[in-house]
CSV table of C-alpha atoms in Angstrom, one decimal:
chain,number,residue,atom,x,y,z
A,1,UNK,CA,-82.3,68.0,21.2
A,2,UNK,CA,-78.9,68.8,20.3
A,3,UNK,CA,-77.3,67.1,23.5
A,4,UNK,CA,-79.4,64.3,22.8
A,5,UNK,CA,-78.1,63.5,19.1
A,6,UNK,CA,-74.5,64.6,20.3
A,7,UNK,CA,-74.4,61.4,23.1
A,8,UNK,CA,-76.0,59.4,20.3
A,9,UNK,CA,-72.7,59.9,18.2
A,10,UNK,CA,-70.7,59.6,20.9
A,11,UNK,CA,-72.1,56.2,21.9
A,12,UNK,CA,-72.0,55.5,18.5
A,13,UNK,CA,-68.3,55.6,17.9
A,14,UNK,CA,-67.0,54.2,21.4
A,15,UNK,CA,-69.3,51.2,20.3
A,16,UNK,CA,-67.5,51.4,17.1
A,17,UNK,CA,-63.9,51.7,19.0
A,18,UNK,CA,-64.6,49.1,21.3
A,19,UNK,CA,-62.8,45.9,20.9
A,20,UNK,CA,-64.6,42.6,19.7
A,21,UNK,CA,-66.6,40.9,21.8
A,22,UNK,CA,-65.3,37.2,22.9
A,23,UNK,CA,-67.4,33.7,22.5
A,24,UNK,CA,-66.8,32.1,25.7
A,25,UNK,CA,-63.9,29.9,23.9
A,26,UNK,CA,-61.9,33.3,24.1
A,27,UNK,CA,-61.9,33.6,20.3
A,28,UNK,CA,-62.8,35.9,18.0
A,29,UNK,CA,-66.8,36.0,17.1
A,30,UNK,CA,-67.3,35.4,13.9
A,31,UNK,CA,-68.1,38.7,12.8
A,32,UNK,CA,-64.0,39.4,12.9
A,33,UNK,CA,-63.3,36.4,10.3
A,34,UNK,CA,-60.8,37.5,7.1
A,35,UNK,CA,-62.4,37.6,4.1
A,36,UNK,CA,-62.7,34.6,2.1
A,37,UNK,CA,-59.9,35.2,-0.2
A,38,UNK,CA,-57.4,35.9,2.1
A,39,UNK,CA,-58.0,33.0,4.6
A,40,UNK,CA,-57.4,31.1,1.6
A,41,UNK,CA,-54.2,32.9,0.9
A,42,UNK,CA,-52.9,32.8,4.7
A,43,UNK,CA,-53.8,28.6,5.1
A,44,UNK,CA,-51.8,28.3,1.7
A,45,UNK,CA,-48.9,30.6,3.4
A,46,UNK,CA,-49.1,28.0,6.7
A,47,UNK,CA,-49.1,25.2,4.2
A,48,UNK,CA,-46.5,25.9,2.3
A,49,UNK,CA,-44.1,26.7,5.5
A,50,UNK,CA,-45.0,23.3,6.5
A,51,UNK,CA,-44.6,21.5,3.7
A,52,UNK,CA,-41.0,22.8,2.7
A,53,UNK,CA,-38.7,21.5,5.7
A,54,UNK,CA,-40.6,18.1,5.1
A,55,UNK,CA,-39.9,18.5,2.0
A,56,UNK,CA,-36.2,19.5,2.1
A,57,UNK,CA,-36.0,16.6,4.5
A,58,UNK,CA,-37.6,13.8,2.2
A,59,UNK,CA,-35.1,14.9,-0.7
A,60,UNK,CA,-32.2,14.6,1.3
A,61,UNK,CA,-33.5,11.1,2.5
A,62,UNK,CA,-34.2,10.3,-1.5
A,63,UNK,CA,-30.6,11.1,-2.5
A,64,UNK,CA,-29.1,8.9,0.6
A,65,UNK,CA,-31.0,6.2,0.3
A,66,UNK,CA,-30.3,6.4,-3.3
A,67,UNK,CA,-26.4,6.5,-2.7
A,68,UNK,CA,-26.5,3.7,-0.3
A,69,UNK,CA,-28.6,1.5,-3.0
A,70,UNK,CA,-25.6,2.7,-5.5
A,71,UNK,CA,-22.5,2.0,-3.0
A,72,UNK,CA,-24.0,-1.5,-2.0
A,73,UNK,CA,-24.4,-2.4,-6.1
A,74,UNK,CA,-20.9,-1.0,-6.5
A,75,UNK,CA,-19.7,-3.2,-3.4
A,76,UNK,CA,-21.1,-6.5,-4.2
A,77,UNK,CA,-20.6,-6.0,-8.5
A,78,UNK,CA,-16.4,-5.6,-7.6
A,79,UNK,CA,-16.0,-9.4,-7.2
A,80,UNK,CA,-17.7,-10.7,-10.1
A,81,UNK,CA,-15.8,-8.4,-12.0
A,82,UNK,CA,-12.4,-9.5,-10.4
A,83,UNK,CA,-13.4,-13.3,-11.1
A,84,UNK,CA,-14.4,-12.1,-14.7
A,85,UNK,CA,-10.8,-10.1,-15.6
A,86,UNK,CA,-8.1,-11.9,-13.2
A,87,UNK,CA,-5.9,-8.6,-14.5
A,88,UNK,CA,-7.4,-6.3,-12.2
A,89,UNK,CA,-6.0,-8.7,-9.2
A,90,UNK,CA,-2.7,-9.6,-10.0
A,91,UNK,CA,-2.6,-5.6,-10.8
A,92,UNK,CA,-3.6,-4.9,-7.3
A,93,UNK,CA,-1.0,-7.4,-5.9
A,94,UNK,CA,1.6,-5.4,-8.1
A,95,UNK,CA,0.8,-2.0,-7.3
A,96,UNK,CA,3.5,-1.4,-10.3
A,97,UNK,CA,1.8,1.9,-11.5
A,98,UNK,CA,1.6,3.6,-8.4
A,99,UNK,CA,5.0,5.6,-9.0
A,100,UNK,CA,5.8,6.9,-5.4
A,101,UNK,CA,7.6,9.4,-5.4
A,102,UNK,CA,6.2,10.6,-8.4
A,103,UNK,CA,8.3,13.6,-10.6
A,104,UNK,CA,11.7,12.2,-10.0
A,105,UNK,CA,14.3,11.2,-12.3
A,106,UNK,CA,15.3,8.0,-11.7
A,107,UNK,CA,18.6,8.6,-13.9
A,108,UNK,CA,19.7,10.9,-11.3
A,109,UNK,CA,19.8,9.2,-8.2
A,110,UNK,CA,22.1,12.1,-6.7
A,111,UNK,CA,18.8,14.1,-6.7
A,112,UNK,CA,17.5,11.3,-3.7
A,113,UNK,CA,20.8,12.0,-1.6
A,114,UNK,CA,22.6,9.3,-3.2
A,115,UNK,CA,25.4,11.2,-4.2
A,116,UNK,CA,27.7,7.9,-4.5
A,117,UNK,CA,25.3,6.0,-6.8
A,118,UNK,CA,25.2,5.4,-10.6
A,119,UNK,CA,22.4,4.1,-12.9
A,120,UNK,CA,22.6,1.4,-15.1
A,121,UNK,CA,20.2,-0.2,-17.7
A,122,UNK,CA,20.2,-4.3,-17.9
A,123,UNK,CA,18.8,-6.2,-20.3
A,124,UNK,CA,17.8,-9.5,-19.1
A,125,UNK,CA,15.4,-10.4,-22.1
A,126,UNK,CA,14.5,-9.2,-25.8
A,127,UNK,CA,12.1,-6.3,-25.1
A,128,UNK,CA,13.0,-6.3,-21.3
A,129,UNK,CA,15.1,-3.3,-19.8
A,130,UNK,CA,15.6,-2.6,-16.5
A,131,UNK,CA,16.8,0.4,-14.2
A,132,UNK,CA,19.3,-0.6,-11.8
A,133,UNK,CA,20.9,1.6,-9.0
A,134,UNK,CA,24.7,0.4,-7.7
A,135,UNK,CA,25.3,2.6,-4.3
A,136,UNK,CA,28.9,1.9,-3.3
A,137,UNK,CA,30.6,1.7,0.3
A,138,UNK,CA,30.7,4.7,2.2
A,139,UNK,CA,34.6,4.2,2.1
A,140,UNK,CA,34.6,4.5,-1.7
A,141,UNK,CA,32.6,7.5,-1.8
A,142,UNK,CA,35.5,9.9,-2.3
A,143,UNK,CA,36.5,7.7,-4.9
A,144,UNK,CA,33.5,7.4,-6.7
A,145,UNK,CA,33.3,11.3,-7.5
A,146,UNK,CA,33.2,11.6,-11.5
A,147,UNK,CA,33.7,8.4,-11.8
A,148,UNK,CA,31.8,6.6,-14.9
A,149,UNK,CA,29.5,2.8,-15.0
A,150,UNK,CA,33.1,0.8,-15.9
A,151,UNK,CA,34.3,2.2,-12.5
A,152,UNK,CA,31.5,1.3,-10.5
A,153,UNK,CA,31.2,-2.4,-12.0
A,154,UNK,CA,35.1,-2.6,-11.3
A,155,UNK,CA,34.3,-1.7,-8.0
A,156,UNK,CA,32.4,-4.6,-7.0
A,157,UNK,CA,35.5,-6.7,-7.0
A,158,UNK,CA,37.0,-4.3,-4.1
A,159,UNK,CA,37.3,-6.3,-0.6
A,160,UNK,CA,33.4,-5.4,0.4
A,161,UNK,CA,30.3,-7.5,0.3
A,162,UNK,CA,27.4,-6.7,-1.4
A,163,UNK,CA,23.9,-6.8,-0.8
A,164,UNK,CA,21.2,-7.3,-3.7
A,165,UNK,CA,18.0,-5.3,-2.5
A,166,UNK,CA,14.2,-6.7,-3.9
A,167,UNK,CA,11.9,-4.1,-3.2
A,168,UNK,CA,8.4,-5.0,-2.4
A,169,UNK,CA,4.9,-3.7,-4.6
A,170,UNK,CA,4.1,0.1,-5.7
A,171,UNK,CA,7.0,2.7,-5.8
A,172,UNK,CA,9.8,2.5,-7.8
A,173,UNK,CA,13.8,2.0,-6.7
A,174,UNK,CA,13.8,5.7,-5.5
A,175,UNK,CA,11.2,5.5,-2.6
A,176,UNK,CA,12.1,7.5,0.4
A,177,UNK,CA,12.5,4.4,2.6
A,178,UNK,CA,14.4,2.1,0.2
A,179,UNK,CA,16.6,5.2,-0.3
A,180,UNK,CA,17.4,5.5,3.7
A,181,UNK,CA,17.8,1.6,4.1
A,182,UNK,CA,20.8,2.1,1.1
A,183,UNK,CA,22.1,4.6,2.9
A,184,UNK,CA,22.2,2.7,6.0
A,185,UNK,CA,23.5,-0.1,4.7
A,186,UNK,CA,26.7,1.8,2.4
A,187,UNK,CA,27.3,3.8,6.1
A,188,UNK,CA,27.9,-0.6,7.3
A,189,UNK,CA,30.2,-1.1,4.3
A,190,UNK,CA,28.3,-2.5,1.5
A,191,UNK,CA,27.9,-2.1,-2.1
A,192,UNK,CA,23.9,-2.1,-2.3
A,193,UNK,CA,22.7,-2.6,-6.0
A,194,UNK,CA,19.1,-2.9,-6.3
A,195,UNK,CA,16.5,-2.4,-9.5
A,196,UNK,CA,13.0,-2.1,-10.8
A,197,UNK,CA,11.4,-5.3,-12.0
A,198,UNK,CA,9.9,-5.1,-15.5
A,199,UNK,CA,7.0,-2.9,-15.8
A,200,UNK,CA,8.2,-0.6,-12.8
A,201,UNK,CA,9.6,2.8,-12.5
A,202,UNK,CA,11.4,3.0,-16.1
A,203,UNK,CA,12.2,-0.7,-16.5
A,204,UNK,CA,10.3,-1.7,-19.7
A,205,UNK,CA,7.9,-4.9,-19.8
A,206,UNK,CA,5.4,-6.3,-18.2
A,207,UNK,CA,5.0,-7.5,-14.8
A,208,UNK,CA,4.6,-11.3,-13.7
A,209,UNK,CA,6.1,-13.3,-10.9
A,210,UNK,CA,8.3,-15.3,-13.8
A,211,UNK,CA,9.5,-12.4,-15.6
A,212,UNK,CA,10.5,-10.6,-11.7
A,213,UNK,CA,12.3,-13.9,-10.8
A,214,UNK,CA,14.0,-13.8,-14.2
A,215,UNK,CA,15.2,-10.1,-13.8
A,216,UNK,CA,16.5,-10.9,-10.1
A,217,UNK,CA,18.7,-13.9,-10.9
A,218,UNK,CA,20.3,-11.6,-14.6
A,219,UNK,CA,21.3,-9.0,-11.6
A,220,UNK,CA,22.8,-11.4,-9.3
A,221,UNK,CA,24.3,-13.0,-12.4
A,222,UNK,CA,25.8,-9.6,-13.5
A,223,UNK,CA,26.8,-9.5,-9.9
A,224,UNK,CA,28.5,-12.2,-9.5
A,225,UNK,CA,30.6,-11.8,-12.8
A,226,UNK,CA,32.0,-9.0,-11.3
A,227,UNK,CA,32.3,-9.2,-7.3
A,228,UNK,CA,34.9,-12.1,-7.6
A,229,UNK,CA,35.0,-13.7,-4.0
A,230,UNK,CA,33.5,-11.1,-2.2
A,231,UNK,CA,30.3,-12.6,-0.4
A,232,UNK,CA,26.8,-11.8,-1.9
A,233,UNK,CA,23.6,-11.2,0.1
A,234,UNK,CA,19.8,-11.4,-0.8
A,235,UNK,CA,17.6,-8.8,0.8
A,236,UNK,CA,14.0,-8.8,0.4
A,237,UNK,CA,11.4,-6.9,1.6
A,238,UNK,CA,7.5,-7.3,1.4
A,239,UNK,CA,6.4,-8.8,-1.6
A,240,UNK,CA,9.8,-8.9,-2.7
A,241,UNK,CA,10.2,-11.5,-0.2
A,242,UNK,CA,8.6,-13.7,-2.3
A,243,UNK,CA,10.7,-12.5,-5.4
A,244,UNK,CA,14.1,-13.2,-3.3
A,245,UNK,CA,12.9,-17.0,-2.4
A,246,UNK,CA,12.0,-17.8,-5.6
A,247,UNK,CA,15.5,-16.7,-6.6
A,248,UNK,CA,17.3,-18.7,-3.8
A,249,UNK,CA,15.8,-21.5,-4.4
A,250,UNK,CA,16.4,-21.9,-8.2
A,251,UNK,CA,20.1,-20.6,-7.2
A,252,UNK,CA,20.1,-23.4,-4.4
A,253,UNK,CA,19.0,-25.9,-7.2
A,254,UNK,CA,21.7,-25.1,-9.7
A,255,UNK,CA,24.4,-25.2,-7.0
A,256,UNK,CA,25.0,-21.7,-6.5
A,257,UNK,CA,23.8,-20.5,-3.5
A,258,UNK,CA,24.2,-17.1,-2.2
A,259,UNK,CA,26.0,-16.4,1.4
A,260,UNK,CA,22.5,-15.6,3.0
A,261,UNK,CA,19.3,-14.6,2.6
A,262,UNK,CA,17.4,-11.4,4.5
A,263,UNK,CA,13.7,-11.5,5.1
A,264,UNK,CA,12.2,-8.2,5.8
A,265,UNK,CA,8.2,-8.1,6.6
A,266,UNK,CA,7.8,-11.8,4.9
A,267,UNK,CA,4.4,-13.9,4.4
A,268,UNK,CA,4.4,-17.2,3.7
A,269,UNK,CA,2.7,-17.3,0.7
A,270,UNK,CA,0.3,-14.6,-1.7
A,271,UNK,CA,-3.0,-16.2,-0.8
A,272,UNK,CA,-2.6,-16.0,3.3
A,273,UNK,CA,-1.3,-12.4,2.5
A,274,UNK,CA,-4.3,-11.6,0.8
A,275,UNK,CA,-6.4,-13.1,3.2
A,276,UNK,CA,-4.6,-11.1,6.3
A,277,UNK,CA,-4.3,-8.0,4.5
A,278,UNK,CA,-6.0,-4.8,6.6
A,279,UNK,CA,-7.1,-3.3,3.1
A,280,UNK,CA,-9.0,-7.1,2.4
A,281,UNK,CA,-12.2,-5.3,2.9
A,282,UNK,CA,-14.2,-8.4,1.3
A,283,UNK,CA,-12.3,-10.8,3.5
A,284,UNK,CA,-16.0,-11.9,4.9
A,285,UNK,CA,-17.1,-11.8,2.1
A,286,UNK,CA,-19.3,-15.6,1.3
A,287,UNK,CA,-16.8,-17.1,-1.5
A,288,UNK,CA,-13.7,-14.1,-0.7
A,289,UNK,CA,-11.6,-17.5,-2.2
A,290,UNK,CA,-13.4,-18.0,-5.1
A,291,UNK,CA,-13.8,-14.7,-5.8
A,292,UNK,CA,-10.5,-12.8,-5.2
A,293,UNK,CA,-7.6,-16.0,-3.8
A,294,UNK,CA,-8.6,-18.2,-6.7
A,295,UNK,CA,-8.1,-15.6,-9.8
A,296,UNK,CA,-4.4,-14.7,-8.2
A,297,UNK,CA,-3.8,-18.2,-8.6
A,298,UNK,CA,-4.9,-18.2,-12.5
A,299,UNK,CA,-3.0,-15.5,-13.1
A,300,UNK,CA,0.7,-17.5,-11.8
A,301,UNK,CA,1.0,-15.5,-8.7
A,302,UNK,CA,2.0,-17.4,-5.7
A,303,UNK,CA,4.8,-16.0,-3.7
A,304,UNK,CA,5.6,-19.3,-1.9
A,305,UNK,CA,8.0,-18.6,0.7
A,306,UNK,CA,6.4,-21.1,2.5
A,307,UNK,CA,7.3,-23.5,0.3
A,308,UNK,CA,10.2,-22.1,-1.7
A,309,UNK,CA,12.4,-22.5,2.4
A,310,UNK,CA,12.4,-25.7,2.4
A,311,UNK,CA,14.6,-26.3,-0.6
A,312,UNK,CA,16.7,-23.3,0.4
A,313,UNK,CA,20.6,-24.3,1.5
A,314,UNK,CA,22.3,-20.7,3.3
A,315,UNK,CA,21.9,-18.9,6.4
A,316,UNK,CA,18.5,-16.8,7.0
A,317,UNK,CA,17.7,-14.0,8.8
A,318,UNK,CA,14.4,-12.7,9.4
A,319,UNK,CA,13.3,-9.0,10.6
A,320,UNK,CA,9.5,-8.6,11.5
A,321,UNK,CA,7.8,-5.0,13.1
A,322,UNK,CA,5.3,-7.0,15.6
A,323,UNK,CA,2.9,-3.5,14.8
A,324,UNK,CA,3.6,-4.0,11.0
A,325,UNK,CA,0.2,-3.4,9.2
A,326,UNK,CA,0.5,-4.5,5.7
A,327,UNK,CA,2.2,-8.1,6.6
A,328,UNK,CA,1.0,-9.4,9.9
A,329,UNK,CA,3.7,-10.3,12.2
A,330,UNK,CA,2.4,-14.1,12.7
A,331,UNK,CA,3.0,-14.7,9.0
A,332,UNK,CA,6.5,-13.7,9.4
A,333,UNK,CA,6.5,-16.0,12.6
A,334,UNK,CA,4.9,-18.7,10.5
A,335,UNK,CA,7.4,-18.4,8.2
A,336,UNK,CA,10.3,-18.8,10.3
A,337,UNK,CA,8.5,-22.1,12.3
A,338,UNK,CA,8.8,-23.6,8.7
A,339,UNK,CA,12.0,-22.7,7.7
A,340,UNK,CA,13.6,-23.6,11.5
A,341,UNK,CA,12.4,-26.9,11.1
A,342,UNK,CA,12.8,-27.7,7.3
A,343,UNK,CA,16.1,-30.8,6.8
A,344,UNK,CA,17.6,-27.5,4.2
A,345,UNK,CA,18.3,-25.3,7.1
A,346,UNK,CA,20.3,-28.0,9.4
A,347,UNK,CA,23.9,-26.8,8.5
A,348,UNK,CA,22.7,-23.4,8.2
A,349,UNK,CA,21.8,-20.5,11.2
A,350,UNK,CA,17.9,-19.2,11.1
A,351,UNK,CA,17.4,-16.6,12.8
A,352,UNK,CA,13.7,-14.5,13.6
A,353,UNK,CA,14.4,-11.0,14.6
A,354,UNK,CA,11.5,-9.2,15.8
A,355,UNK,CA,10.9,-5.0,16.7
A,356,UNK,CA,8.7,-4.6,19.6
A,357,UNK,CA,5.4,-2.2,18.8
A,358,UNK,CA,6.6,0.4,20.8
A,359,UNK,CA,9.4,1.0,18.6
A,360,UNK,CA,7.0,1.9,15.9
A,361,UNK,CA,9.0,0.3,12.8
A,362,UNK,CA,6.0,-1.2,11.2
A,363,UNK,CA,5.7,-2.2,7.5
A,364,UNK,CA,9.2,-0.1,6.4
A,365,UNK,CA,11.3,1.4,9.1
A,366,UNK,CA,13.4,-1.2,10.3
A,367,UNK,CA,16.3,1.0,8.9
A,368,UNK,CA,15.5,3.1,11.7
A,369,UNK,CA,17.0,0.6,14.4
A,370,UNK,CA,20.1,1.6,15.8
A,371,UNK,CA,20.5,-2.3,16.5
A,372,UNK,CA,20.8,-3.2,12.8
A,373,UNK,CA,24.8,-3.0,12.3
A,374,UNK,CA,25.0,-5.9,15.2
A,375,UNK,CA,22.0,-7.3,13.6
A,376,UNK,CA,23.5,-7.8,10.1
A,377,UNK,CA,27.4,-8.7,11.8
């Protein structure tokens, strides 16, 4: 009796330690299922798991979509604006508060290298001053040590040309490359006297294509009050291409016309500029005239080299990079076509230089070409 009721317990508990039987699916008969509660709580566990990387994923599609939505309404709200305030334009084609370099004294040109150089202050209208920097020839430059702004103005009537440098948009007189092409062109004998237009660097006023005409024809004025005989050349570069033709051709209308006239990186006028420039993101943009050529225009901005050369009288020299990307090389072309074939030019030499793209000159390095000195002889 006791063997019997001993087997009985031990049947008992290898039935009770004997795995659960299988359904013929191979799953778990039902008699193993969780308890209510915590099926509930392991299906909201799944869910959740789930339901977060779609989550995450939806947000970040959400914030995309909405910055996309708020980039294109930025995009297409810019031209209205710029057809609204003509300002914003005409500041873009100035760049004249983009001081680069920035934190230098431009009273001190000896801190850019220019030991040789001294700083005046012209005042070509009531309210107008401007900065101007006279570098003299690298022959006077032992000279010059000490010496105060009377000597410097004497020394424009010494037996050495000068050369009247127009700087083009952004920057002041004291950017790197202006600095290296004065120092180039002192090494070749020059006095080099250049300035900021009004409402640049420290020159005092506000900017317009009148007011930088006006300032460039007082400095060539004071120039010429001062440099006797000596011969006096017009260097432009950029947009202060535009700047120097407007000044040779009022000079060339009044008689006194100056011995030549360099064209560095010219267009022939604002709008084609504009049009061609690599930064003229809205360029296919339907009505990119109306909207952005049109309010230059309204505000009295037109740089016309294109016209301005064919009332121009002297000898002209133009220097293009063919890799420039700010002014595209066929506007500098263009602009030599015109001027080549314009009745002004036909007692006069013009001349297109161009710097192959391997040279890697681009928009401001022609300083850089050891061919300049025979160049500018």
């Amino acid at each position: 009796m006791r063997k019997r009721n001993e087997s009985v317990t031990v049947e008992h508990e290898r039935a009770a330690a004997a795995p659960a039987p299988l359904d013929k699916g191979c799953s778990l008969r039902h008699s193993l299922r969780l308890p209510p509660a915590a099926a509930a709580a392991a299906a909201d566990v799944v869910d959740a798991g789930m339901k977060r990387p779609l989550g995450r994923r939806y947000g970040l599609w959400f914030r995309l979509r909405k910055l996309i939505i708020w980039l294109l309404g930025v995009y297409i709200a810019i031209p209205f604006l710029v057809k609204l305030c003509p300002a914003i334009q005409a500041k873009l084609v100035f760049l004249n508060f983009v001081r680069v370099p920035y934190f230098i004294d431009l009273k001190r040109p000896q801190d850019q290298g220019l030991n040789h150089t001294c700083n005046y202050y012209l005042q070509p209208e009531e309210d107008v001053t401007i900065g101007v920097w006279h570098t003299v020839p690298a022959a006077l430059w032992k000279n010059a040590r000490g010496k105060d702004q009377l000597w410097f103005e004497d020394a424009l009537g010494s037996s050495h040309p000068v050369i009247l440098y127009l700087h083009g948009n952004a920057g002041t007189r004291g950017g790197d490359h202006r600095v290296e092409l004065y120092k180039v062109l002192s090494s070749l004998g020059y006095h080099v006297v250049t300035f900021d237009y009004r409402g640049w660097g420290d020159s005092i006023g506000s900017p317009s294509e009148r007011g930088m005409t006006y300032d460039a024809l007082h400095v060539f004025d004071w120039i010429k009050a001062r440099s006797g005989d000596n011969p006096v050349y017009i260097w432009g570069h950029s947009l202060g291409t535009g700047v120097a033709t407007n000044l040779v051709r009022r000079l060339c209308e009044r008689e006194t016309p100056p011995d030549a006239l360099i064209l560095e990186s010219p267009f022939t006028n604002i709008r084609e500029e504009a049009r061609s420039h690599p930064f003229s993101i809205y360029r296919y943009f339907p009505g990119f005239d109306w909207f952005f050529l049109d309010p230059i225009t309204t505000s009295g901005i037109k740089f016309a080299n294109d016209e301005n050369v064919k009332y121009i009288s002297c000898s002209l020299l133009i220097l293009h990079a063919e890799d420039d990307p700010v002014v595209p090389f066929h506007l500098g072309k263009k602009l030599y076509n015109i001027a080549a074939t314009s009745r002004s030019f036909r007692d006069y030499k013009v001349q297109f230089v161009p710097f192959h793209t391997d040279l890697g000159y681009r928009h401001k390095y022609i300083y850089r070409s050891p061919e300049l000195p025979r160049i500018l002889r």
